[in-house]
Short mmCIF file of C-alpha atoms and ligand atoms in Angstrom, two decimals:
data_model
loop_
_atom_site.label_atom_id
_atom_site.label_comp_id
_atom_site.label_asym_id
_atom_site.label_seq_id
_atom_site.Cartn_x
_atom_site.Cartn_y
_atom_site.Cartn_z
CA MET A 1 0.00 0.00 0.00
CA PRO A 2 1.35 3.44 -0.89
CA LYS A 3 1.55 6.13 1.80
CA LEU A 4 -1.19 8.75 1.71
CA THR A 5 0.27 12.06 2.85
CA SER A 6 0.13 15.79 2.40
CA GLU A 7 3.74 16.21 3.55
CA LEU A 8 5.96 17.76 0.92
CA SER A 9 9.04 16.29 2.60
CA LEU A 10 7.76 12.71 2.24
CA ALA A 11 7.02 13.26 -1.43
CA ILE A 12 10.49 14.61 -2.09
CA GLU A 13 12.11 11.82 -0.10
CA SER A 14 10.29 9.26 -2.24
CA LEU A 15 11.40 10.96 -5.45
CA GLN A 16 14.97 11.06 -4.26
CA LYS A 17 14.93 7.36 -3.44
CA GLY A 18 13.71 6.60 -6.95
CA LYS A 19 10.17 5.86 -5.74
CA LEU A 20 6.93 7.16 -7.22
CA VAL A 21 4.74 10.05 -6.12
CA ALA A 22 1.17 10.61 -7.31
CA PHE A 23 0.81 14.37 -7.00
CA PRO A 24 -1.76 17.03 -7.88
CA THR A 25 -1.18 19.44 -10.71
CA GLU A 26 -3.50 22.12 -12.08
CA THR A 27 -4.44 19.67 -14.88
CA VAL A 28 -4.79 16.14 -13.42
CA PHE A 29 -2.89 14.01 -10.89
CA GLY A 30 0.51 12.92 -12.18
CA LEU A 31 2.35 9.69 -11.41
CA GLY A 32 5.83 11.12 -10.95
CA GLY A 33 9.33 9.71 -10.75
CA ASP A 34 12.85 11.12 -11.10
CA ALA A 35 13.34 11.48 -14.86
CA THR A 36 17.07 10.85 -14.51
CA ASN A 37 16.55 7.55 -12.68
CA GLN A 38 16.07 4.55 -15.00
CA GLU A 39 14.49 2.40 -12.30
CA ALA A 40 11.92 5.05 -11.43
CA ILE A 41 11.00 5.46 -15.09
CA LYS A 42 10.66 1.71 -15.57
CA ARG A 43 8.29 1.57 -12.62
CA ILE A 44 6.09 4.37 -13.95
CA PHE A 45 5.49 2.33 -17.11
CA LYS A 46 4.88 -0.81 -15.07
CA VAL A 47 2.52 0.74 -12.51
CA LYS A 48 0.48 2.43 -15.24
CA GLY A 49 0.57 -0.58 -17.54
CA ARG A 50 1.72 1.84 -20.23
CA PRO A 51 3.42 0.57 -23.40
CA SER A 52 7.10 1.53 -23.35
CA ASN A 53 6.89 3.33 -26.72
CA ARG A 54 4.77 6.11 -25.21
CA PRO A 55 6.99 8.94 -23.94
CA LEU A 56 6.38 10.78 -20.66
CA ILE A 57 5.93 14.50 -20.01
CA LEU A 58 8.71 16.02 -17.89
CA HIS A 59 7.78 18.45 -15.13
CA VAL A 60 10.39 21.01 -14.06
CA PRO A 61 10.43 23.97 -11.66
CA ASN A 62 11.91 26.67 -13.92
CA LEU A 63 13.21 27.73 -17.32
CA GLU A 64 16.79 27.22 -16.28
CA THR A 65 16.09 23.48 -15.96
CA VAL A 66 14.24 23.42 -19.29
CA LYS A 67 17.26 24.89 -21.02
CA LYS A 68 19.53 22.24 -19.50
CA ILE A 69 17.36 19.54 -21.06
CA VAL A 70 16.63 20.83 -24.56
CA LEU A 71 18.91 21.37 -27.54
CA ASP A 72 17.35 24.55 -28.98
CA TRP A 73 15.41 27.35 -27.43
CA SER A 74 13.99 29.71 -30.03
CA LEU A 75 11.44 32.44 -30.47
CA ASN A 76 8.16 30.47 -30.57
CA GLU A 77 8.83 28.47 -27.43
CA SER A 78 10.23 31.48 -25.71
CA LYS A 79 7.00 33.44 -26.34
CA LEU A 80 4.79 30.52 -25.30
CA ALA A 81 6.77 29.89 -22.13
CA LYS A 82 6.67 33.54 -21.19
CA LYS A 83 2.92 33.71 -21.58
CA PHE A 84 1.76 30.32 -20.29
CA TRP A 85 4.34 28.99 -17.80
CA PRO A 86 3.92 28.04 -15.08
CA GLY A 87 0.70 26.51 -16.37
CA PRO A 88 -1.14 23.82 -18.37
CA LEU A 89 1.00 23.94 -21.52
CA THR A 90 3.41 21.21 -22.62
CA LEU A 91 6.05 21.99 -25.24
CA ILE A 92 7.70 19.40 -27.45
CA LEU A 93 11.33 20.36 -28.00
CA LYS A 94 14.53 18.73 -29.21
CA ASN A 95 16.10 16.47 -26.60
CA GLY A 96 19.67 17.03 -25.40
CA ASN A 97 21.33 14.10 -23.65
CA LEU A 98 20.40 14.62 -20.02
CA ILE A 99 17.20 12.60 -19.99
CA SER A 100 17.15 8.83 -20.00
CA GLN A 101 16.02 7.25 -23.25
CA SER A 102 13.32 5.26 -21.51
CA ALA A 103 11.57 8.44 -20.29
CA VAL A 104 11.30 9.77 -23.85
CA ALA A 105 10.72 6.30 -25.31
CA GLY A 106 13.85 6.65 -27.43
CA LYS A 107 12.60 9.79 -29.20
CA LYS A 108 14.78 12.70 -30.23
CA THR A 109 12.22 15.03 -28.66
CA VAL A 110 11.13 15.82 -25.10
CA ALA A 111 7.79 17.00 -23.75
CA ILE A 112 8.21 19.55 -20.96
CA ARG A 113 6.13 21.77 -18.77
CA ILE A 114 6.38 23.94 -15.67
CA PRO A 115 3.19 23.32 -13.69
CA SER A 116 1.52 26.10 -11.71
CA HIS A 117 -0.06 24.01 -8.97
CA PRO A 118 1.43 25.18 -5.65
CA PHE A 119 2.16 21.65 -4.38
CA ALA A 120 3.66 20.51 -7.69
CA LEU A 121 5.79 23.61 -8.02
CA SER A 122 7.06 23.47 -4.42
CA MET A 123 7.83 19.79 -4.83
CA LEU A 124 9.81 20.41 -8.01
CA ARG A 125 11.68 23.36 -6.52
CA SER A 126 12.70 21.43 -3.41
CA PHE A 127 13.56 18.36 -5.46
CA SER A 128 15.86 20.47 -7.61
CA GLU A 129 17.80 21.48 -4.49
CA ILE A 130 18.57 17.90 -3.50
CA GLY A 131 18.08 15.95 -6.74
CA SER A 132 17.53 16.38 -10.47
CA GLY A 133 14.37 18.48 -10.08
CA ILE A 134 13.02 16.77 -13.20
CA VAL A 135 9.92 14.65 -12.66
CA ALA A 136 8.54 12.49 -15.46
CA ALA A 137 4.82 12.13 -14.92
CA PRO A 138 1.99 10.72 -16.99
CA SER A 139 -1.52 10.90 -15.54
CA ALA A 140 -1.92 8.83 -12.37
CA ASN A 141 -4.27 6.15 -13.69
CA ARG A 142 -4.01 2.77 -15.40
CA PHE A 143 -3.27 3.14 -19.08
CA GLY A 144 -6.30 3.81 -21.27
CA TYR A 145 -8.66 4.49 -18.39
CA VAL A 146 -10.01 7.68 -16.86
CA SER A 147 -7.46 10.24 -15.62
CA THR A 148 -7.59 11.11 -11.93
CA THR A 149 -8.15 14.45 -10.24
CA ASN A 150 -8.16 13.45 -6.58
CA ALA A 151 -6.26 11.11 -4.25
CA ARG A 152 -9.17 8.74 -3.78
CA ASP A 153 -9.46 8.08 -7.52
CA VAL A 154 -5.68 7.54 -7.69
CA GLU A 155 -5.95 4.98 -4.88
CA PHE A 156 -8.74 3.10 -6.66
CA SER A 157 -6.78 3.09 -9.89
CA LEU A 158 -3.25 2.38 -8.71
CA GLN A 159 -3.07 1.15 -5.12
CA ASN A 160 -2.59 -2.47 -6.15
CA TYR A 161 0.35 -1.51 -8.31
CA LEU A 162 2.15 0.95 -6.00
CA ASP A 163 4.07 -0.19 -2.92
CA GLU A 164 4.61 1.13 0.60
CA THR A 165 7.56 3.29 -0.33
CA ASP A 166 5.53 5.18 -2.93
CA VAL A 167 3.38 8.16 -2.02
CA ILE A 168 -0.05 9.48 -2.99
CA VAL A 169 -0.44 13.15 -2.13
CA ASN A 170 -3.67 13.61 -0.23
CA SER A 171 -6.42 15.77 -1.70
CA SER A 172 -7.46 18.90 0.12
CA PRO A 173 -9.18 22.02 -1.14
CA ARG A 174 -5.70 23.49 -1.50
CA ASN A 175 -4.61 20.51 -3.58
CA ASN A 176 -7.48 20.62 -6.08
CA CYS A 177 -6.79 20.17 -9.77
CA GLN A 178 -7.88 23.61 -10.93
CA PHE A 179 -8.64 22.62 -14.54
CA GLY A 180 -9.21 18.85 -14.38
CA LEU A 181 -8.14 18.27 -18.01
CA GLU A 182 -4.71 17.48 -19.46
CA SER A 183 -2.34 20.16 -20.73
CA THR A 184 -2.38 21.52 -24.26
CA ILE A 185 0.61 20.05 -26.13
CA VAL A 186 2.41 22.17 -28.72
CA ASP A 187 5.13 20.71 -30.91
CA CYS A 188 7.81 23.38 -31.37
CA THR A 189 10.32 21.23 -33.21
CA THR A 190 9.23 22.46 -36.64
CA ASN A 191 9.02 25.95 -38.16
CA SER A 192 5.27 26.03 -37.76
CA PRO A 193 4.29 24.87 -34.29
CA LYS A 194 1.50 22.33 -34.14
CA ILE A 195 -1.02 21.45 -31.45
CA LEU A 196 -0.75 17.71 -30.73
CA ARG A 197 -3.34 17.65 -28.00
CA VAL A 198 -6.04 20.22 -27.34
CA GLY A 199 -6.30 21.25 -23.72
CA VAL A 200 -7.14 24.02 -21.34
CA ILE A 201 -5.15 26.61 -23.28
CA LYS A 202 -7.05 27.29 -26.47
CA LYS A 203 -5.81 27.25 -30.06
CA SER A 204 -6.70 30.92 -30.44
CA GLU A 205 -4.59 31.77 -27.38
CA ILE A 206 -1.61 29.89 -28.79
CA GLU A 207 -2.05 31.65 -32.11
CA SER A 208 -2.32 35.12 -30.68
CA CYS A 209 0.75 34.46 -28.54
CA ILE A 210 3.05 33.46 -31.41
CA GLY A 211 1.34 35.63 -34.01
CA LYS A 212 0.55 32.90 -36.55
CA THR A 213 -2.01 30.21 -37.21
CA VAL A 214 -1.28 26.70 -35.96
CA ASP A 215 -2.58 23.32 -37.08
CA VAL A 216 -4.00 20.69 -34.81
CA GLY A 217 -2.81 17.18 -35.61
CA LEU A 218 -0.01 14.69 -35.54
CA THR A 219 3.69 15.42 -35.92
CA GLU A 220 5.28 15.80 -39.34
CA ASP A 221 6.10 12.11 -39.71
CA GLY A 222 2.62 11.27 -38.41
CA LYS A 223 3.98 7.94 -37.23
CA ILE A 224 4.62 8.55 -33.57
CA ASP A 225 1.99 6.92 -31.47
CA TYR A 226 1.01 9.53 -28.92
CA PRO A 227 -0.88 8.41 -25.85
CA GLY A 228 -3.27 11.34 -25.79
CA THR A 229 -3.91 10.94 -29.48
CA CYS A 230 -4.74 7.26 -29.82
CA SER A 231 -8.42 6.86 -30.50
CA SER A 232 -9.42 5.09 -27.27
CA HIS A 233 -8.32 6.74 -24.04
CA TYR A 234 -9.75 8.24 -20.86
CA SER A 235 -12.39 5.50 -20.88
CA PRO A 236 -14.51 4.19 -18.04
CA LYS A 237 -14.91 0.42 -17.70
CA THR A 238 -18.69 0.81 -17.74
CA LYS A 239 -20.42 1.08 -21.10
CA PHE A 240 -20.40 4.78 -21.99
CA LYS A 241 -22.29 6.79 -24.59
CA VAL A 242 -22.27 10.46 -25.56
CA MET A 243 -25.57 11.36 -27.22
CA THR A 244 -27.37 14.38 -28.54
CA ARG A 245 -30.47 15.63 -26.83
CA ALA A 246 -32.65 14.29 -29.66
CA GLN A 247 -31.05 10.82 -29.55
CA ILE A 248 -31.60 10.66 -25.82
CA GLU A 249 -35.27 11.64 -26.04
CA LEU A 250 -35.85 9.13 -28.79
CA ASN A 251 -34.04 6.13 -27.26
CA LEU A 252 -34.08 6.61 -23.51
CA SER A 253 -36.59 3.89 -22.57
CA LYS A 254 -34.78 1.35 -24.71
CA LEU A 255 -31.36 2.36 -23.36
CA CYS A 256 -32.58 1.94 -19.79
CA GLU A 257 -33.92 -1.56 -20.42
CA GLY A 258 -30.52 -3.13 -19.82
CA GLY A 259 -30.30 -2.06 -16.17
CA LYS A 260 -29.13 0.86 -14.02
CA THR A 261 -28.43 3.84 -16.23
CA PHE A 262 -26.97 7.24 -15.43
CA LEU A 263 -27.57 10.36 -17.50
CA TRP A 264 -25.62 13.64 -17.22
CA TYR A 265 -27.77 16.17 -19.03
CA PHE A 266 -27.85 19.86 -19.83
CA GLN A 267 -31.59 19.88 -20.35
CA LYS A 268 -33.76 17.50 -18.39
CA PRO A 269 -35.31 14.79 -20.60
CA VAL A 270 -39.07 14.70 -20.79
CA LYS A 271 -39.25 10.94 -20.32
CA THR A 272 -37.83 8.97 -17.44
CA SER A 273 -37.43 5.33 -16.42
CA GLN A 274 -37.22 3.32 -13.21
CA ASN A 275 -33.65 2.38 -14.06
CA LEU A 276 -32.58 5.94 -14.66
CA THR A 277 -30.66 8.33 -12.42
CA ALA A 278 -30.32 11.72 -14.09
CA GLU A 279 -28.29 14.70 -12.94
CA VAL A 280 -27.69 18.09 -14.41
CA ALA A 281 -24.14 18.65 -15.75
CA PRO A 282 -22.26 21.93 -15.21
CA SER A 283 -23.21 24.44 -17.88
CA THR A 284 -19.85 26.18 -18.21
CA ALA A 285 -16.80 24.55 -19.80
CA PRO A 286 -14.37 25.31 -16.93
CA GLU A 287 -16.67 23.74 -14.34
CA TYR A 288 -17.55 20.80 -16.59
CA GLY A 289 -13.82 20.21 -17.23
CA ARG A 290 -13.04 20.36 -13.53
CA GLN A 291 -15.67 17.75 -12.71
CA LEU A 292 -15.46 15.45 -15.76
CA TYR A 293 -12.92 12.85 -14.61
CA SER A 294 -14.03 12.64 -10.99
CA LYS A 295 -17.58 12.17 -12.21
CA LEU A 296 -16.56 9.38 -14.59
CA ASN A 297 -14.37 7.69 -11.98
CA ASN A 298 -17.14 7.86 -9.44
CA LEU A 299 -19.80 6.55 -11.84
CA ASP A 300 -17.47 3.73 -12.85
CA ARG A 301 -17.61 2.35 -9.30
CA ARG A 302 -21.39 2.31 -9.05
CA GLY A 303 -22.07 -0.94 -10.87
CA LEU A 304 -24.10 0.77 -13.61
CA ASN A 305 -25.11 -0.88 -16.84
CA LEU A 306 -24.72 2.29 -18.86
CA ILE A 307 -23.45 5.85 -18.50
CA ILE A 308 -24.87 8.46 -20.90
CA PHE A 309 -23.56 12.00 -21.20
CA GLU A 310 -25.51 14.51 -23.21
CA GLU A 311 -23.29 15.95 -25.92
CA PRO A 312 -21.80 19.26 -24.74
CA PRO A 313 -22.22 22.48 -26.71
CA THR A 314 -19.80 23.22 -29.53
CA GLY A 315 -17.40 26.16 -29.47
CA GLU A 316 -13.75 26.61 -28.65
CA ASP A 317 -14.27 26.58 -24.88
CA TRP A 318 -15.59 23.03 -25.14
CA ASN A 319 -12.97 21.65 -27.57
CA ALA A 320 -10.80 19.85 -25.03
CA ILE A 321 -13.86 18.40 -23.31
CA CYS A 322 -15.33 17.13 -26.60
CA ASP A 323 -11.95 15.62 -27.52
CA ARG A 324 -11.78 13.67 -24.23
CA LEU A 325 -15.40 12.51 -24.50
CA GLU A 326 -14.86 11.39 -28.08
CA LYS A 327 -11.95 9.18 -26.98
CA ALA A 328 -13.59 8.03 -23.76
CA LYS A 329 -16.60 6.65 -25.63
CA SER A 330 -14.58 4.66 -28.15
CA ARG A 331 -13.29 1.79 -26.04
P1 AMP B 1 0.01 11.53 -21.38
O1 AMP B 1 1.17 11.45 -20.49
O2 AMP B 1 -0.60 10.23 -21.66
O3 AMP B 1 -0.97 12.56 -20.92
O4 AMP B 1 0.49 12.05 -22.78
C1 AMP B 1 1.77 12.50 -23.03
C2 AMP B 1 1.75 13.23 -24.31
O5 AMP B 1 2.93 14.00 -24.45
C3 AMP B 1 1.73 12.36 -25.51
O6 AMP B 1 0.42 12.30 -25.99
C4 AMP B 1 2.63 13.01 -26.54
O7 AMP B 1 1.85 13.78 -27.43
C5 AMP B 1 3.46 13.93 -25.76
N1 AMP B 1 4.86 13.53 -25.59
C6 AMP B 1 5.41 13.08 -24.45
N2 AMP B 1 6.72 12.87 -24.60
C7 AMP B 1 7.02 13.20 -25.86
C8 AMP B 1 8.22 13.19 -26.61
N3 AMP B 1 9.38 12.83 -26.07
N4 AMP B 1 8.16 13.59 -27.88
C9 AMP B 1 7.01 13.97 -28.41
N5 AMP B 1 5.84 14.00 -27.75
C10 AMP B 1 5.83 13.62 -26.50
MG1 MG B 2 -3.08 9.93 -19.42
#
């Protein structure tokens, strides 16, 4: 059993010993280990059940550390870092030779961010005084399943895979994940930066920061298999559907026939069913994003036959949410 603690010192001690720490960030909980320690990196892959060809995002306390890791630092990344760091933006840059090959899955690139969450940032700063200060951290959940945004969901997902020398940082109002969705990833290794994963920071914000339009898609070679970009991800174990209002109205009775059904709606359906529990979903994108993963994790433990979410509105604010729902429903 991993230790549940809110002590910064215990978290840092674990990192220094090459153990793992599940810690809050402003996006989701990360499963962190010292990026310069091969053993720690190996365990992250093992505990998550993550294929070894899927590179990890590195979390660092400051720009000085970023510049030690990467080969080039040019205008686009410099503008983006100035505007969005610390914060929910990950930059893909050319890898120097500081970081172990297993952390970057043998790629010539690294994914880096400086998180803004107070616990994460303090942890990284202190760890840089006594260790590398570089923490590789994918989301703290089993591979392919729903990301976690609180300590309880991390425990449910990973406690059987972590051991007593690992740490889960306890949730408290202070340790909330402010956004609840993964970072926006921007590839800066080419002349025209590209968004590899939509996230809290919007495309329009990236564009106005660097003063040019950016594409959303895969990297130039298109071959690299990115975790956040494979079609099934973020999925609950329970059968899960995202449906329009009209589809719900039309099919609700039939959908509920199979057993206990949960519906997260924006507008209450006219019909109901004995098997149905329906709740209103948050109407703003920030609040919906904050609640999405904890809602899915919670629903996934209720022994339901089916989870239905009403399709969210369109519009840039909802892009990251729609992206995650699209992948979550395609298990
Ligand atoms: P995840 O940790 O599953 O939230 O996703 C990590 C994401 O970071 C992946 O989807 C990749 O797009 C990106 N990434 C991580 N490491 C690298 C790397 N070394 N080179 C390029 N992209 C990376
Ligand atoms: Mg993940």
